[in-house]
Amino acid sequence: MAAEELIDHTVQTAKINDLPKAGQAVSHNGRDYTTTKEGLAYILIPPGAPTSTDPKSGRDGQDSSQSVFYNPIQQFNRDLSVLAIRAFGEDSTALRRQKWEQKARSFVKKGLRGGRKRKRGDTDGPVDTVAFENLTPALQDETPQETDATAVEAEHATESSTSKRTDGLENLTDGTSQKLGPPQTPGISSTREEPVSAPSEGPTQPVTYSMSTNGAAKNKSFMPSFTILDALSATGLRALRYAQEIPFASSITANDLLPAATASIKLNVKHNRLEDKIFPITGNALAHMYSLVGVHTPSLPGHDQSSGKYDVIDLDPYGTAAPFLDAAVQALNDGGLLCVTCTDAGVFASTGYLEKTYALYGGLPLKGPHCHEAGLRLILHAIATSAARYGLAIEPLLSLSIDFYARVFVRIRRSAAEVKFLAGKTMMVNNCDEGCGAWTTQPLARNKEARDKKGGLFYKHQLAQAPSASSYCEHCGTKTHLAGPMYAGPLHSPAFVHRILDYLPELDKETYATTSRIEGMLSTALEESLAVPSSVDEEGSEGTPPLLTRVAPVEIDSNPFFFVPNVLAKVLHCQTPSEDALRGALRHQGYTVTRSHTKPGSIRTDAPWSVIWDIMKEWVRQKAPVKQGALKESTAGWRIMQKASVLQEERGGGVDVQSDAEDARDPSSVQGVAKSSPVSGGYINGNATIKSKKSTIIFDEQLGKETDEKKLVRYQLNPRANWGPMNRATGGQT
């Protein structure tokens, strides 16, 4: 009894306005909550809510279902999103700051303020040139200095004159003289009747420069606005973390369709003391984003804040994000970031509902171990085609297949010229999913380099040659199936991935609990590219970090998929070669080998499938002979081995191992295969080339061995049973 009384006296219930702490018990309006911390944000969890401990609780009536749930399973997603938006935001604000400085410098030099010219030795009266006090180191040498006291006194003396002269400067402030807050959409309620004006102080808020009589700016720094929309916010945890962990974020709008969800968001915002930075609204995300369509958004550096368009839009729905893509690409500022999560892997990475895949993503899925990577390309294809209708081009910065969902980060630019490359960066895939697993790709168009009369480089956009592959697999004679159209460009921006990886050593491991997995997955994604993609260099201005290099819009991924050794061994009914042995054989032949982040044990290479199967046949001959009768006649494995006469050697006959690289020139040697052009395992442009192949195949495990000094967590194992997105949220009371 004494112990119970002691516990009752020591456990105190906090109020909603008290300083939040992890594990804190909070009472508000007669309801009790427990405070859970993730990152730097705190979220209130109602009692009995199902968590990652037992996501199926509540089905038997023992626990009440959570109307707007908190899913700790996706902390990796949220940690990664914070870092990705931070990397993008630093680049975006640096670019806008650079543009602003260039305009300011031009404004100073040209003297656009009007009035009489300053004569030599004249120290009184108005001046023509605009002076900015301590604007940037690059401008200090050009800027007359003036104390704040003198500026204030002069401003009161010539108020009317000053107001006229500041008109030309308004366009240089990146729209920061406008009020912050979510745009008011008809039928959507907000937590505030009026948007809140931006505070005049604070490092995370944009700055408006007011002018004195001699044109000196009184403010000493410039910070562009940076707005984020969490379109499907649920509890508002993402918005809370963005507000807490991205210092230059000026305004975050947290939208949800359910009033109960918005009530939860308001409660969490109040508990985190972020009412001045996060603006919850209740309404349809599509209606909110479409309400911004048609509003003019000026080019850099001045984003018109009153237009309400966002620098970042995060779509994290339950299921597919496809219905939101059209509205999202139009609600972004030029150069904005679109973050998309799709949890319907059973649709975009499976052939079980191919009619639904086509309806949602505009393409057909692939069957095989590389289905998730194909799913990423289908999602990017859906984003690219949605954007292209409005003259918007996409640049995938990071595209990942994670656990049960896909997560992509895509930069959207207004560029009619870059949109023209899209057809050449879209491909169809012929997939031998019922036979040996080989695949070939077919572009929808060609982006061909050309030179004008002055020697300048430009591109012609032409029709692609068709067909470039037979309807039968050239290696095993099995019928192939069609997949796509899907995106054929690079999945990642190396500069962007490097920027995120550079953050990791300085991060607090308690705040970002998934850093080890982020490092492993991003390092693997960075290694996926078999060739360094060409880029468009952008340099930062003085005093700003270098801007992220852009992948050239003409760039395609010549080797978009991978293979898995045990799948090949299954076709031949032989012992599976070790990854080191297979990598060593490919490298000995002069090919590049890496892995894919989407599947453990994967091998990505620039070797054509003819060479891959030639190596596998040699593996059977040297290391793992096929048992007599293991391969049935007319199967894919039997046809492949028949070409090399390996089975005849086992029966005591002569050995004549013919290279598939040569045999590819005569595909009719395989039963049922029609004549066709030689093709590679990668992207087909009508003239596929095969590297000169060494006559001897050596399975050099030492050459194929990959050292991992950091012991990276490249592939996360499911930490428990029932690992997944949990049940869909309902509209119950919180």
XYZ file of C-alpha atoms in Angstrom:
734
model
C 0.000 0.000 0.000
C 2.835 2.373 0.862
C 4.502 1.653 -2.483
C 1.267 2.426 -4.365
C 0.904 5.710 -2.522
C 4.516 6.576 -3.337
C 3.926 5.944 -7.038
C 0.773 8.046 -7.023
C 2.658 10.940 -5.476
C 5.676 10.765 -7.790
C 3.868 10.347 -11.118
C 2.607 13.734 -12.222
C 0.406 14.396 -15.210
C 1.617 17.253 -17.402
C -0.528 19.765 -19.223
C -0.578 20.276 -22.968
C 1.427 23.514 -22.683
C 4.161 22.034 -20.509
C 7.611 21.393 -21.911
C 7.359 18.058 -23.804
C 9.423 15.100 -22.666
C 9.669 11.488 -23.814
C 7.438 9.144 -21.823
C 5.523 12.056 -20.343
C 1.909 11.515 -19.275
C -0.272 14.355 -20.550
C -3.881 15.096 -19.682
C -5.981 17.331 -21.938
C -9.759 17.810 -22.060
C -10.340 14.768 -19.903
C -8.183 12.437 -22.004
C -4.822 10.964 -21.099
C -1.926 10.670 -23.539
C 1.622 9.370 -23.525
C 4.353 11.445 -25.165
C 6.576 9.600 -27.616
C 9.681 11.210 -29.062
C 10.957 10.675 -32.597
C 13.752 12.849 -33.881
C 13.275 16.217 -32.209
C 9.479 16.015 -32.302
C 7.050 14.760 -29.668
C 3.780 13.075 -30.483
C 0.843 12.310 -28.191
C -0.295 8.683 -28.288
C -3.754 7.865 -26.917
C -3.980 4.877 -24.561
C -4.496 1.466 -26.157
C -3.289 2.566 -29.566
C -1.647 -0.286 -31.543
C 2.081 0.231 -32.104
C 4.891 -1.706 -33.689
C 4.816 -4.169 -30.779
C 1.614 -5.737 -32.033
C 0.130 -4.152 -35.167
C -2.724 -6.669 -35.233
C -4.004 -5.734 -31.807
C -7.510 -4.442 -31.763
C -8.963 -7.099 -34.041
C -10.108 -9.201 -31.127
C -11.589 -6.222 -29.317
C -8.970 -6.096 -26.587
C -7.457 -2.783 -27.743
C -9.235 0.202 -29.226
C -8.228 0.977 -32.775
C -6.193 4.111 -33.291
C -7.948 6.596 -35.536
C -4.779 8.379 -36.598
C -1.958 6.019 -35.863
C 1.710 6.492 -35.185
C 3.738 3.885 -37.036
C 7.306 3.553 -35.682
C 8.049 1.144 -38.531
C 8.456 4.098 -40.877
C 10.968 6.009 -38.780
C 13.573 5.144 -41.415
C 11.360 6.822 -44.002
C 10.992 9.945 -41.876
C 14.677 10.133 -40.906
C 15.645 9.839 -44.559
C 13.040 12.415 -45.590
C 14.349 14.993 -43.123
C 17.890 14.577 -44.444
C 16.785 14.586 -48.088
C 14.719 17.759 -47.701
C 17.584 19.365 -45.809
C 20.015 18.523 -48.628
C 17.604 19.800 -51.251
C 16.710 22.906 -49.230
C 20.307 23.943 -48.740
C 20.839 23.701 -52.484
C 17.574 25.489 -53.289
C 18.103 28.381 -50.882
C 21.734 28.739 -51.996
C 20.592 28.983 -55.614
C 17.918 31.550 -54.796
C 20.332 33.502 -52.656
C 22.825 33.475 -55.523
C 20.213 34.740 -57.981
C 19.141 37.411 -55.524
C 22.710 38.614 -55.083
C 23.225 38.752 -58.833
C 20.126 40.890 -59.218
C 21.136 43.060 -56.294
C 24.583 43.584 -57.770
C 23.066 44.451 -61.120
C 20.676 46.815 -59.371
C 23.596 48.561 -57.684
C 25.578 48.950 -60.881
C 22.786 50.173 -63.102
C 21.325 52.681 -60.624
C 17.659 51.945 -61.226
C 16.335 54.152 -58.436
C 15.942 57.323 -60.493
C 16.655 60.877 -59.366
C 19.619 63.100 -60.105
C 23.116 61.753 -60.523
C 25.650 62.282 -57.752
C 28.300 64.801 -58.693
C 31.906 64.415 -57.653
C 32.266 65.704 -54.103
C 28.487 65.903 -53.559
C 27.602 64.305 -50.214
C 24.041 65.542 -49.788
C 20.741 64.563 -51.332
C 19.463 61.314 -52.847
C 21.689 58.941 -54.738
C 21.135 56.867 -57.805
C 22.826 53.659 -56.759
C 21.332 51.285 -54.228
C 23.617 50.414 -51.322
C 23.153 47.312 -49.189
C 24.798 47.290 -45.789
C 26.678 44.068 -45.110
C 24.560 42.212 -47.667
C 27.241 39.767 -48.749
C 31.018 39.800 -48.766
C 30.883 40.170 -52.541
C 28.867 43.394 -52.281
C 30.608 45.054 -49.361
C 33.264 46.731 -51.508
C 30.573 48.373 -53.629
C 28.385 49.484 -50.723
C 28.520 52.864 -48.990
C 28.267 52.326 -45.238
C 25.776 54.055 -42.998
C 24.895 53.632 -39.338
C 21.437 52.427 -38.406
C 20.774 55.614 -36.447
C 21.477 57.802 -39.491
C 19.343 55.564 -41.649
C 16.373 55.740 -39.277
C 16.631 59.524 -38.986
C 16.834 59.944 -42.738
C 13.940 57.551 -43.260
C 11.611 59.609 -41.043
C 12.692 62.782 -42.850
C 11.914 61.495 -46.340
C 9.290 58.797 -45.832
C 7.443 59.420 -49.061
C 10.596 59.523 -51.136
C 11.814 56.274 -49.613
C 8.593 54.399 -50.277
C 8.806 55.172 -53.958
C 12.379 54.068 -54.204
C 11.791 50.727 -52.514
C 9.296 49.651 -55.154
C 12.025 48.340 -57.421
C 13.567 46.346 -54.596
C 10.419 44.449 -53.681
C 11.039 41.985 -56.490
C 14.449 41.120 -55.058
C 13.217 39.828 -51.725
C 12.024 36.435 -52.946
C 8.470 37.327 -52.112
C 9.318 37.658 -48.457
C 7.278 40.794 -47.956
C 4.222 38.605 -48.354
C 2.493 36.893 -45.462
C 3.321 33.333 -44.553
C 0.809 30.584 -44.009
C -1.284 28.154 -46.022
C -3.391 29.511 -48.872
C -7.091 29.661 -48.141
C -8.866 27.033 -50.200
C -12.668 27.106 -50.531
C -14.183 24.390 -48.370
C -10.996 23.849 -46.366
C -10.748 25.112 -42.845
C -7.559 26.394 -41.264
C -6.386 26.841 -37.738
C -6.107 30.595 -38.330
C -8.535 33.033 -39.845
C -5.682 34.966 -41.483
C -2.208 33.843 -42.479
C 0.425 35.004 -40.059
C 2.933 37.648 -41.103
C 6.539 36.578 -41.135
C 8.430 37.657 -38.042
C 11.046 40.299 -38.693
C 13.712 38.470 -36.726
C 15.038 34.922 -36.489
C 17.378 32.943 -38.676
C 14.664 30.723 -40.135
C 12.484 33.564 -41.369
C 12.787 35.430 -44.674
C 13.902 39.046 -44.545
C 12.469 42.091 -46.324
C 14.925 44.894 -46.954
C 13.631 48.413 -46.202
C 15.550 51.357 -47.604
C 16.925 54.572 -46.130
C 17.275 57.850 -48.013
C 20.671 56.965 -49.405
C 19.520 53.485 -50.365
C 21.269 51.528 -47.592
C 19.508 48.377 -46.459
C 19.066 48.197 -42.707
C 18.758 44.409 -42.551
C 22.055 42.565 -42.656
C 21.046 39.107 -43.912
C 18.818 37.469 -46.463
C 17.058 34.133 -46.018
C 14.715 32.933 -48.773
C 11.399 31.451 -47.730
C 11.130 27.664 -47.770
C 7.645 26.174 -47.577
C 6.600 22.536 -47.193
C 3.261 20.775 -47.658
C 2.610 17.550 -45.748
C -0.407 16.699 -47.873
C -1.598 13.599 -45.991
C -0.426 14.433 -42.515
C -2.313 12.022 -40.160
C -0.820 12.849 -36.742
C 1.387 15.582 -38.187
C 4.596 13.838 -37.172
C 6.337 14.597 -40.457
C 5.391 18.266 -40.239
C 6.612 18.384 -36.644
C 9.955 16.896 -37.550
C 10.415 19.159 -40.556
C 9.703 22.206 -38.405
C 12.081 21.087 -35.663
C 14.932 19.660 -37.713
C 15.084 21.827 -40.867
C 16.164 25.229 -39.552
C 15.495 27.204 -42.741
C 11.906 25.914 -43.158
C 9.713 28.999 -42.855
C 6.236 27.454 -43.090
C 4.831 23.920 -43.035
C 1.234 23.165 -43.993
C -0.181 19.954 -42.497
C -3.300 18.821 -44.344
C -5.628 15.903 -43.694
C -9.102 14.987 -44.871
C -10.334 13.774 -41.486
C -11.341 16.330 -38.832
C -10.144 13.884 -36.183
C -6.702 13.846 -37.789
C -6.552 17.629 -37.913
C -7.547 17.776 -34.243
C -4.650 15.434 -33.480
C -2.294 17.598 -35.536
C -3.364 20.750 -33.676
C -2.838 19.027 -30.359
C 0.639 17.850 -31.313
C 1.571 21.238 -32.748
C 0.495 22.919 -29.524
C 2.377 20.384 -27.424
C 5.543 21.055 -29.471
C 5.017 24.836 -29.310
C 5.125 25.259 -33.086
C 1.906 27.203 -33.685
C 3.819 29.953 -35.506
C 5.415 27.547 -37.996
C 2.940 24.714 -38.686
C -0.503 25.434 -40.109
C -2.987 22.513 -39.906
C -5.860 22.518 -42.391
C -8.749 20.104 -42.920
C -9.678 19.265 -46.484
C -9.096 17.234 -49.593
C -5.417 17.296 -50.560
C -6.324 17.381 -54.249
C -8.620 20.389 -53.771
C -5.932 22.200 -51.817
C -3.200 21.593 -54.404
C -5.437 22.271 -57.406
C -6.468 25.593 -55.848
C -2.927 26.780 -56.540
C -3.006 25.877 -60.234
C -2.901 28.840 -62.568
C -1.391 31.177 -60.006
C 1.677 32.806 -61.492
C 4.934 31.850 -59.822
C 7.823 34.100 -60.864
C 11.170 32.688 -61.835
C 14.011 32.608 -59.361
C 14.858 34.337 -57.162
C 11.423 35.715 -56.341
C 8.911 33.043 -55.345
C 5.607 34.818 -54.793
C 4.613 33.718 -51.305
C 1.017 34.860 -51.827
C 0.605 32.259 -54.605
C 0.801 29.563 -51.928
C 2.882 27.193 -54.038
C 5.343 25.057 -52.155
C 9.040 24.340 -52.355
C 8.475 20.765 -51.095
C 5.390 18.543 -51.263
C 5.428 15.253 -49.350
C 2.931 12.572 -50.392
C 2.769 9.645 -47.974
C -0.609 7.970 -48.499
C -1.897 4.584 -47.448
C -1.468 2.741 -50.749
C -0.692 4.456 -54.022
C 0.162 8.126 -54.494
C -0.855 8.056 -58.175
C -4.121 10.048 -57.749
C -2.176 12.961 -56.196
C 0.647 13.289 -58.726
C -1.086 15.527 -61.263
C -2.056 18.099 -58.635
C 1.262 17.893 -56.797
C 3.501 18.685 -59.773
C 1.414 21.797 -60.457
C 1.414 22.979 -56.841
C 5.227 23.077 -56.653
C 7.394 26.094 -57.232
C 9.767 25.896 -60.175
C 12.622 23.668 -59.061
C 10.620 22.228 -56.161
C 10.985 18.790 -54.575
C 8.306 16.104 -54.741
C 8.603 13.319 -52.129
C 6.441 10.292 -52.914
C 5.730 7.102 -50.975
C 3.792 4.196 -52.495
C 2.983 1.236 -50.262
C 1.106 -0.801 -52.886
C 4.041 -3.040 -53.817
C 1.508 -5.762 -54.647
C 0.495 -3.554 -57.580
C 3.607 -1.808 -58.906
C 5.939 -4.797 -58.280
C 3.664 -7.708 -59.112
C 1.881 -9.051 -62.176
C -1.104 -10.203 -60.129
C -3.036 -6.976 -60.809
C -1.416 -5.761 -64.006
C -4.615 -4.034 -65.150
C -4.541 -1.919 -62.000
C -0.819 -1.238 -62.402
C -1.465 0.168 -65.860
C -4.421 2.235 -64.663
C -2.400 3.801 -61.833
C 1.096 4.098 -63.274
C 0.596 3.992 -67.048
C 2.715 0.878 -67.559
C 2.793 -2.884 -67.054
C 4.865 -4.495 -64.268
C 7.726 -6.965 -64.533
C 7.839 -10.494 -63.182
C 11.098 -11.628 -61.646
C 13.622 -10.721 -58.930
C 14.055 -7.244 -60.437
C 10.332 -6.436 -60.118
C 10.822 -3.843 -57.354
C 13.359 -1.881 -59.367
C 10.957 -1.975 -62.292
C 8.291 -0.729 -59.872
C 10.433 2.307 -59.057
C 10.692 3.050 -62.770
C 6.927 2.746 -63.168
C 6.389 5.282 -60.368
C 8.912 7.661 -61.930
C 7.194 7.176 -65.290
C 3.872 8.192 -63.744
C 5.449 11.326 -62.232
C 7.302 12.192 -65.449
C 4.237 11.913 -67.682
C 2.085 13.868 -65.214
C 4.672 16.655 -65.170
C 5.392 16.650 -68.901
C 1.811 17.663 -69.733
C 2.533 21.045 -68.171
C 6.038 21.569 -69.551
C 7.666 20.243 -66.375
C 10.715 17.956 -66.400
C 11.743 15.610 -63.598
C 15.143 14.797 -62.138
C 15.127 11.773 -59.791
C 17.414 12.595 -56.871
C 16.922 9.373 -54.914
C 14.704 6.350 -55.631
C 14.563 3.518 -53.119
C 12.678 0.269 -52.630
C 12.367 -0.072 -48.844
C 10.727 -2.950 -47.007
C 7.113 -2.971 -48.227
C 7.064 0.390 -50.042
C 8.856 2.672 -52.508
C 10.152 6.138 -51.693
C 11.305 8.593 -54.376
C 12.594 12.173 -54.221
C 12.173 14.038 -57.505
C 13.062 17.608 -58.441
C 10.518 19.258 -60.751
C 11.668 21.987 -63.153
C 9.786 24.050 -65.673
C 11.696 23.324 -68.876
C 10.037 22.628 -72.198
C 13.456 21.772 -73.654
C 14.122 19.008 -71.105
C 10.630 17.558 -71.534
C 11.560 16.748 -75.139
C 13.994 14.101 -73.893
C 11.295 12.126 -72.079
C 10.298 9.823 -74.963
C 13.942 8.817 -75.387
C 14.160 8.142 -71.650
C 11.105 5.862 -71.698
C 11.453 2.173 -72.491
C 9.601 -1.042 -73.036
C 11.032 -4.301 -71.669
C 10.949 -7.784 -73.212
C 11.205 -10.096 -70.227
C 11.828 -13.851 -70.354
C 10.026 -14.402 -67.070
C 8.870 -17.944 -67.899
C 12.235 -19.087 -69.193
C 15.797 -18.092 -68.349
C 15.057 -14.649 -66.856
C 16.906 -12.615 -69.495
C 15.572 -9.236 -70.545
C 16.085 -6.680 -73.280
C 14.913 -3.077 -73.463
C 13.433 -0.989 -76.247
C 13.353 2.837 -76.191
C 10.271 4.621 -77.450
C 12.380 7.271 -79.194
C 15.980 8.332 -79.805
C 17.748 11.455 -78.595
C 20.496 11.897 -81.170
C 23.337 14.386 -80.947
C 23.823 16.769 -83.860
C 25.870 19.867 -84.681
C 24.644 23.113 -86.126
C 26.516 25.175 -88.716
C 28.572 26.893 -86.019
C 29.553 23.602 -84.404
C 27.141 23.947 -81.512
C 25.674 20.804 -79.978
C 21.957 20.126 -80.081
C 19.711 17.072 -80.047
C 17.345 15.605 -82.580
C 14.420 13.607 -81.238
C 13.660 10.723 -83.588
C 11.599 7.570 -83.748
C 13.303 4.431 -82.488
C 13.863 1.387 -84.665
C 11.312 -1.360 -84.071
C 11.302 -4.186 -83.323
C 14.752 -4.592 -81.818
C 14.124 -8.008 -80.250
C 12.306 -11.164 -81.197
C 9.176 -12.310 -79.403
C 11.222 -15.362 -78.371
C 14.178 -15.285 -76.016
C 17.399 -15.578 -77.995
C 19.000 -17.684 -75.235
C 16.367 -20.285 -74.379
C 13.683 -19.889 -77.056
C 10.902 -19.187 -74.538
C 8.226 -16.615 -75.313
C 8.929 -13.241 -73.737
C 6.402 -10.910 -72.137
C 6.109 -7.163 -72.516
C 6.450 -4.689 -69.634
C 6.368 -0.920 -69.495
C 6.490 1.779 -70.622
C 8.694 2.833 -67.728
C 11.341 5.419 -66.921
C 14.768 4.585 -68.370
C 16.906 7.341 -66.852
C 19.135 7.188 -63.758
C 17.360 6.504 -60.459
C 19.659 8.649 -58.336
C 21.702 11.838 -58.402
C 25.205 10.962 -57.112
C 25.796 14.506 -55.845
C 22.540 14.421 -53.873
C 23.312 11.038 -52.306
C 26.811 12.215 -51.381
C 25.334 15.288 -49.697
C 23.108 13.132 -47.449
C 25.945 10.749 -46.621
C 28.093 13.724 -45.605
C 25.528 14.602 -42.918
C 25.644 11.236 -41.187
C 28.886 11.506 -39.144
C 27.651 14.645 -37.380
C 24.175 13.347 -36.548
C 23.088 12.360 -33.054
C 22.465 8.622 -33.213
C 19.724 8.847 -30.574
C 17.842 11.471 -32.582
C 18.355 9.631 -35.871
C 18.152 6.012 -34.793
C 18.283 4.634 -38.334
C 21.526 6.284 -39.493
C 23.357 2.969 -39.872
C 20.707 1.682 -42.229
C 20.566 4.996 -44.106
C 24.320 4.831 -44.651
C 24.165 1.235 -45.842
C 21.259 1.670 -48.230
C 22.453 4.979 -49.688
C 25.999 3.676 -50.121
C 24.589 0.712 -52.021
C 22.377 2.971 -54.125
C 25.390 5.144 -54.893
C 27.318 2.108 -56.135
C 24.506 0.967 -58.435
C 25.562 3.135 -61.348
C 27.954 1.248 -63.632
C 29.023 4.447 -65.376
C 29.464 7.974 -64.081
C 26.486 9.925 -65.474
C 27.151 13.149 -67.324
C 26.114 16.240 -65.418
C 25.328 19.911 -65.725
C 27.632 21.824 -63.390
C 26.268 24.598 -61.221
C 28.581 26.562 -58.959
C 27.530 28.442 -55.887
C 28.190 32.149 -55.500
C 30.782 33.498 -53.119
C 29.848 32.710 -49.542
C 27.526 29.817 -50.473
C 28.230 26.070 -50.773
C 28.613 24.553 -54.259
C 25.273 23.695 -55.764
C 24.333 20.094 -56.505
C 25.417 19.018 -59.957
C 22.480 18.056 -62.117
C 22.361 14.849 -64.106
C 22.186 15.740 -67.792
C 18.618 15.428 -69.148
C 19.770 13.193 -72.005
C 21.266 10.605 -69.622
C 19.843 7.071 -69.670
C 20.589 4.024 -67.547
C 22.177 1.577 -69.972
C 21.877 -1.329 -67.528
C 18.610 -0.776 -65.668
C 18.258 -4.184 -63.986
C 20.224 -7.020 -62.378
C 20.242 -10.791 -61.994
C 20.496 -13.151 -59.031
C 22.894 -16.146 -59.272
C 20.592 -18.668 -57.585
C 17.856 -17.879 -60.129
C 20.236 -18.693 -62.989
C 21.356 -21.865 -61.238
C 17.726 -22.901 -60.839
C 17.244 -22.677 -64.599
C 20.189 -25.013 -65.186
C 19.466 -27.263 -62.170
C 23.023 -26.877 -60.981
C 24.821 -25.793 -57.849
C 24.693 -22.016 -57.324
C 28.033 -20.281 -57.885
C 29.188 -17.992 -55.129
C 28.794 -14.287 -55.703
C 32.546 -13.815 -55.500
C 33.152 -16.482 -58.145
C 30.607 -15.019 -60.527
C 31.817 -11.449 -59.999
C 35.400 -12.637 -60.528
C 34.495 -14.311 -63.823
C 32.730 -11.187 -65.085
C 35.572 -8.901 -64.049
C 38.108 -11.218 -65.633
C 36.163 -10.807 -68.866
C 36.533 -7.016 -68.553
C 33.049 -6.115 -67.330
C 31.989 -3.900 -64.450
C 30.073 -5.508 -61.581
C 28.143 -4.020 -58.680
C 24.940 -4.752 -56.738
C 21.394 -3.386 -56.382
C 19.914 -1.907 -53.206
C 16.589 -3.603 -53.912
C 17.649 -7.219 -53.326
C 20.399 -9.030 -51.410
C 22.619 -11.250 -53.539
C 21.936 -9.262 -56.691
C 24.554 -8.658 -59.397
C 24.345 -5.684 -61.717
C 26.715 -5.679 -64.659
C 27.258 -4.173 -68.086
C 27.858 -7.647 -69.526
C 25.235 -8.775 -72.045
C 23.100 -11.779 -71.271
C 24.970 -13.809 -73.887
C 28.148 -13.474 -71.832
C 26.325 -14.162 -68.551
C 24.933 -17.444 -69.851
C 28.268 -18.331 -71.396
C 29.837 -18.000 -67.930
C 27.070 -20.087 -66.355
C 27.577 -22.871 -68.907
C 31.282 -22.837 -68.186
C 30.480 -23.042 -64.468
C 28.533 -26.215 -65.166
C 31.400 -27.648 -67.213
C 34.172 -26.768 -64.741
C 32.585 -26.819 -61.296
C 29.057 -28.183 -61.091
C 28.052 -30.746 -63.736
C 24.332 -31.287 -64.220
C 23.055 -34.686 -63.215
C 21.831 -36.920 -65.985
C 18.109 -36.442 -66.514
C 17.896 -33.360 -64.297
C 16.992 -31.181 -67.265
C 13.885 -32.148 -69.155
C 13.884 -31.766 -72.888
C 12.519 -28.480 -74.298
C 12.904 -26.622 -71.005
C 14.774 -23.323 -70.893
C 17.795 -24.872 -69.172
C 17.915 -27.765 -71.635
C 17.945 -25.390 -74.619
C 20.698 -23.284 -73.101
C 22.874 -26.304 -72.363
C 22.145 -27.843 -75.729
C 23.858 -24.915 -77.395
C 27.088 -25.564 -75.488
C 26.986 -29.366 -75.772
C 27.799 -29.693 -72.072
C 25.413 -32.614 -71.669
C 27.187 -34.473 -74.445
C 30.496 -34.072 -72.616
C 28.938 -35.680 -69.525
C 27.927 -38.625 -71.701
C 31.496 -39.021 -72.954
C 31.214 -37.034 -76.164
C 33.469 -34.285 -77.446
C 33.414 -30.852 -75.937
C 32.739 -27.803 -78.051
C 31.841 -24.883 -75.828
C 30.498 -22.227 -78.162
C 30.382 -18.656 -76.949
C 26.942 -17.132 -76.808
C 28.551 -13.854 -77.731
C 29.180 -15.385 -81.148
C 26.037 -17.486 -81.207
C 23.933 -14.374 -80.645
C 24.667 -13.490 -84.255
C 22.644 -16.540 -85.270
C 19.695 -16.774 -82.859
C 17.949 -19.273 -85.123
C 20.327 -21.903 -83.732
C 17.958 -22.076 -80.776
C 14.701 -23.822 -81.563
C 11.856 -21.373 -82.024
C 14.012 -18.238 -82.158
C 13.623 -16.036 -85.210
C 16.440 -14.092 -86.839
C 17.173 -10.783 -85.099
C 19.890 -8.237 -84.465
C 22.430 -8.905 -81.747
C 21.264 -7.397 -78.507
C 22.852 -6.690 -75.171
C 21.542 -7.161 -71.680
C 21.268 -3.425 -71.373
C 19.631 -0.566 -73.205
C 19.144 -1.170 -76.914
C 19.767 1.703 -79.314
C 19.788 -0.361 -82.478
C 23.553 -0.930 -82.450
C 24.346 -2.926 -79.341
C 28.002 -3.676 -78.806
C 29.626 -6.584 -77.015
C 33.046 -6.120 -75.458
C 35.852 -8.276 -76.761
C 35.626 -11.439 -74.718
C 38.556 -13.420 -73.390
C 38.580 -17.011 -74.560
C 39.190 -18.394 -71.081
C 36.659 -18.004 -68.281
C 38.211 -17.987 -64.820
C 36.180 -17.985 -61.630
C 38.568 -15.847 -59.627
C 36.974 -15.447 -56.206
C 39.758 -13.151 -55.045
C 39.075 -10.815 -57.958
C 35.364 -10.942 -57.222
C 35.685 -10.414 -53.491
C 34.277 -7.153 -52.188
C 35.663 -5.751 -48.963
C 33.355 -3.798 -46.714
C 35.535 -2.113 -44.125
C 32.640 -0.193 -42.593
C 30.455 -3.314 -42.259
C 27.499 -1.422 -43.665
C 23.919 -2.521 -43.034
C 23.016 -2.787 -46.702
C 19.905 -4.945 -46.416
C 17.645 -4.686 -43.383
C 16.075 -7.881 -42.103
C 12.530 -7.670 -40.835
C 12.864 -7.082 -37.079
C 9.672 -8.932 -36.256
C 6.649 -10.726 -37.702
C 3.838 -8.803 -39.417
C 6.239 -6.127 -40.594
C 4.191 -3.757 -42.687
C 2.164 -0.564 -42.962
C -0.392 -1.538 -40.240
C -4.118 -1.065 -40.773
C -5.593 1.925 -42.537
C -6.524 4.760 -40.194
C -10.195 5.350 -39.426
C -12.085 8.493 -38.589
C -12.624 7.784 -34.912
C -12.066 10.281 -32.148
C -8.569 10.862 -30.828
